[in-house]
mmCIF file of C-alpha atoms and ligand atoms in Angstrom:
data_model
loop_
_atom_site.group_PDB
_atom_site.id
_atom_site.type_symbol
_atom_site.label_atom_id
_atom_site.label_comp_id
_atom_site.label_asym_id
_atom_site.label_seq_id
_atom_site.Cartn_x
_atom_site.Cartn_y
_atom_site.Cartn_z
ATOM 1 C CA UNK R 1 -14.821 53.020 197.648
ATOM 2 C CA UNK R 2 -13.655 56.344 199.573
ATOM 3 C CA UNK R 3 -11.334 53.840 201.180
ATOM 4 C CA UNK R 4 -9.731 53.171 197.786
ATOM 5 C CA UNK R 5 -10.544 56.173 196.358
ATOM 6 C CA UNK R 6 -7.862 58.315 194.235
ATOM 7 C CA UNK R 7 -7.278 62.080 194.126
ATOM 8 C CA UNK R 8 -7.769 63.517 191.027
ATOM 9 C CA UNK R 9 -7.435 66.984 190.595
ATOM 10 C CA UNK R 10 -9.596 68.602 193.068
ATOM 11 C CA UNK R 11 -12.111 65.652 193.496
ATOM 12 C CA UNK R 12 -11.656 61.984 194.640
ATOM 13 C CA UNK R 13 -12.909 59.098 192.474
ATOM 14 C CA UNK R 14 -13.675 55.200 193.415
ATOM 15 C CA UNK R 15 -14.742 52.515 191.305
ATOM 16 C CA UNK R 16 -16.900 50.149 192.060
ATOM 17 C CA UNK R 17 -16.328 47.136 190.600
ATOM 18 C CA UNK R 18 -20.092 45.092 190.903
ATOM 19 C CA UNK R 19 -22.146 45.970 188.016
ATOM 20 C CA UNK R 20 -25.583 47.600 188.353
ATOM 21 C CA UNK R 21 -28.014 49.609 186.203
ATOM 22 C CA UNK R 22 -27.766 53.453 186.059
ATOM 23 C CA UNK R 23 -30.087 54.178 189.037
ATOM 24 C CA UNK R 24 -28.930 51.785 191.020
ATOM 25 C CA UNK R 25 -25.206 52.893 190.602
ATOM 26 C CA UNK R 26 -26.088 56.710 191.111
ATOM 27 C CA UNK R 27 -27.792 55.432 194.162
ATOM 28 C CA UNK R 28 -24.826 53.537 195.389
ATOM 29 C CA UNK R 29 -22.612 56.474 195.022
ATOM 30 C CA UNK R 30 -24.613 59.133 196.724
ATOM 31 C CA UNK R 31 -25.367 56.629 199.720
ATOM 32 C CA UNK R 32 -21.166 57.473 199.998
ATOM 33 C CA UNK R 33 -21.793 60.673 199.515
ATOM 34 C CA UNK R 34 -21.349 61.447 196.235
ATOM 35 C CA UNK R 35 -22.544 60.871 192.855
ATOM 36 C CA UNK R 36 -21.578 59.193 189.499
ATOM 37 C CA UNK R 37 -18.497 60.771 188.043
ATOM 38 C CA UNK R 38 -18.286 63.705 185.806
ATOM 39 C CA UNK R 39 -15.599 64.275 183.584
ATOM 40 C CA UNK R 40 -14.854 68.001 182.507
ATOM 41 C CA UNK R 41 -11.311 67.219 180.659
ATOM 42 C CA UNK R 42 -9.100 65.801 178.952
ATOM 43 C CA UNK R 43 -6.430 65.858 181.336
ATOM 44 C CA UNK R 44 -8.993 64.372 183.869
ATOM 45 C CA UNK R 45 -9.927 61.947 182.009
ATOM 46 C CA UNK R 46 -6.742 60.603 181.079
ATOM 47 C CA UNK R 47 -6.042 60.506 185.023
ATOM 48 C CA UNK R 48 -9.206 58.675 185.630
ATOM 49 C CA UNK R 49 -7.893 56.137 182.581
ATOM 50 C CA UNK R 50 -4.887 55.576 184.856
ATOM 51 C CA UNK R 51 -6.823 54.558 188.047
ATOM 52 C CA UNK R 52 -9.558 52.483 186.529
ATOM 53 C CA UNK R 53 -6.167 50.565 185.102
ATOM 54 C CA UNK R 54 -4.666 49.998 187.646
ATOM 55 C CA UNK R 55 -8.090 48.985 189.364
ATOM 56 C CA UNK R 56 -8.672 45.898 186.877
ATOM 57 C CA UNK R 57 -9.658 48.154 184.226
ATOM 58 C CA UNK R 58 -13.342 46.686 183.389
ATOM 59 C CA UNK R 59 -14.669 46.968 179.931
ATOM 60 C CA UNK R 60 -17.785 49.000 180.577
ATOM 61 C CA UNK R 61 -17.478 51.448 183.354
ATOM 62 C CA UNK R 62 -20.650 53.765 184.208
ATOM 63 C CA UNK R 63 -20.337 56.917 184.956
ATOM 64 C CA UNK R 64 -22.749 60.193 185.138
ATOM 65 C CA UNK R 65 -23.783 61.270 182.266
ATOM 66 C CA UNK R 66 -27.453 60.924 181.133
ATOM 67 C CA UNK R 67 -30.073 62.149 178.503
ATOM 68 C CA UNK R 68 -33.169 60.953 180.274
ATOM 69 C CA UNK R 69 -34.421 63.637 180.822
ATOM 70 C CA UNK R 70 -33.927 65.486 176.926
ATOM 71 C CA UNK R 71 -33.057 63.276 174.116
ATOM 72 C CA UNK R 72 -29.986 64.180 173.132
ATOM 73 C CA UNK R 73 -28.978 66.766 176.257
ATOM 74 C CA UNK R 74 -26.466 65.491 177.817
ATOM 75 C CA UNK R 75 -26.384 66.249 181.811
ATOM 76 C CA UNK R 76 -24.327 64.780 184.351
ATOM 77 C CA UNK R 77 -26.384 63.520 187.879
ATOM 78 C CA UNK R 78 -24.316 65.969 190.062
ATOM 79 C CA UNK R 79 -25.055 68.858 188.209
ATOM 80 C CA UNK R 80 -21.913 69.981 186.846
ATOM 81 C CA UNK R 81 -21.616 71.900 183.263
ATOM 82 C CA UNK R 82 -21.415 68.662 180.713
ATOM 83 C CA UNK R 83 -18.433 71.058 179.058
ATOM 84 C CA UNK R 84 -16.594 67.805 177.387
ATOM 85 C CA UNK R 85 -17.066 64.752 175.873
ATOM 86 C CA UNK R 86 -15.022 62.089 174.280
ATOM 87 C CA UNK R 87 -17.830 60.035 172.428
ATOM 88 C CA UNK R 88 -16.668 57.028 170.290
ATOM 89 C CA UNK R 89 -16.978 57.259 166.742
ATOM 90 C CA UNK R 90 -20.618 57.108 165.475
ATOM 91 C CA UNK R 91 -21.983 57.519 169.613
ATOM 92 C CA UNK R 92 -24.104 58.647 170.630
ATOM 93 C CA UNK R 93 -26.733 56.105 168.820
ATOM 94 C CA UNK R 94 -29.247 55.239 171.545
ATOM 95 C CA UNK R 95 -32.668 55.470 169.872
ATOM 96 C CA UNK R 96 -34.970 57.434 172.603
ATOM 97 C CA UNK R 97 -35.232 56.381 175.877
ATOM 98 C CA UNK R 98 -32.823 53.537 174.920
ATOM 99 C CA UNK R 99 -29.435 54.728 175.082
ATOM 100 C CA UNK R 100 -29.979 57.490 178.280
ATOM 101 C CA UNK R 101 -26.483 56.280 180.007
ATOM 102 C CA UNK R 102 -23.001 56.890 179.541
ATOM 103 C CA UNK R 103 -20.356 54.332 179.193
ATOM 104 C CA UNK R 104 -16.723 54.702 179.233
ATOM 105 C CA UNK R 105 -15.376 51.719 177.073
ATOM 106 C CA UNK R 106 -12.071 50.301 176.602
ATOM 107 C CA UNK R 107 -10.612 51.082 172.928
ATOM 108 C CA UNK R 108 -8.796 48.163 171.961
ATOM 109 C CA UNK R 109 -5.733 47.513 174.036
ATOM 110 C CA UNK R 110 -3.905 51.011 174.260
ATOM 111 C CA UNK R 111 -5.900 51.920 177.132
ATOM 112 C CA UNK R 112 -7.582 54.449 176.199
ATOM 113 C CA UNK R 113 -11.550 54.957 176.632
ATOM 114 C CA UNK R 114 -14.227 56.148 174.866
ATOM 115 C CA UNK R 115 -17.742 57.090 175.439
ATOM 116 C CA UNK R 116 -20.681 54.971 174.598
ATOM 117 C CA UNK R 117 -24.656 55.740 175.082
ATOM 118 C CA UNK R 118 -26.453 52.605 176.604
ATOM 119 C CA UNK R 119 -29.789 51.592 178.296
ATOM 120 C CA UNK R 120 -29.879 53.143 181.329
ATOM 121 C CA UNK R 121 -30.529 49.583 182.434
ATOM 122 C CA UNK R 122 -27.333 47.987 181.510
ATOM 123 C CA UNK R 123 -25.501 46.990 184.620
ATOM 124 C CA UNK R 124 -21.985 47.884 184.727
ATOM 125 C CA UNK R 125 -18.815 48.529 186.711
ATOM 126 C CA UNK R 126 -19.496 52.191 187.994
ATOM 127 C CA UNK R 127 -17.110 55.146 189.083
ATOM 128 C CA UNK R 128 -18.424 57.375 191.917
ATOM 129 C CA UNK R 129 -16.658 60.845 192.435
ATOM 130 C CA UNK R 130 -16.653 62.475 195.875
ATOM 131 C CA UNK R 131 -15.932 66.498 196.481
ATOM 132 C CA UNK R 132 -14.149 65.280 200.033
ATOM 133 C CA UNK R 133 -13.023 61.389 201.749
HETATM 134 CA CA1 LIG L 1 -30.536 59.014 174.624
HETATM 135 CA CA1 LIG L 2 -24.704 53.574 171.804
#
């Protein structure tokens, strides 16, 4: 995805269009040297709305964040500061180790996204971020 990748701010993002569970995503996108995308911002994530757009704009889109680990403590995989969030109204909802990944999901037709807790085995389109390409 590097290949196709888009500059966003001071990191590069690439979606991956073939859907796969949580680990197997994260996995994907640190083989390429990076992990699943963080989002610290509104401004960012409005950017990243753009490119995932004009990139066929699937419904479901995985990206980093994850409370696997503490119910209800949200971390992203590479480690960044989880310092925003743009849940959906009434998310997250995940009962215990069933709702431990982070979707970004369309919001009607406007294009906007929100965020949505699911199974961290729910396979989805993913978005890997990359500090360099
Ligand atoms: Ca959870
Ligand atoms: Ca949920």
């Amino acid at each position: 995805p590097c290949t196709q990748a888009e500059k966003i701010e001071d990191r590069f993002f690439g979606l991956v269009r073939e859907e796969r569970n949580f680990d197997a995503a994260e996995g994907a996108c640190q083989a390429l040297g990076g992990h699943l995308a963080s989002i610290h911002s509104n401004s960012e994530e409005n950017a990243i709305n753009k490119y995932l757009k004009h990139n066929g704009n699937p419904k479901d889109v995985l990206i980093g964040g994850t409370d696997r680990s503490s119910e209800g403590n949200w971390q992203w995989s590479d480690g960044t500061a989880f310092d925003y969030e743009n849940w959906k109204d009434g998310e997250p909802n995940g009962k215990p180790g069933d709702g431990d990944a982070l979707m970004t999901v369309k919001k009607g037709g406007s294009g906007n996204r929100v965020w949505r807790d699911r199974s961290t085995d729910a396979a989805a389109a993913f978005l890997c971020a990359f500090d360099s390409c």
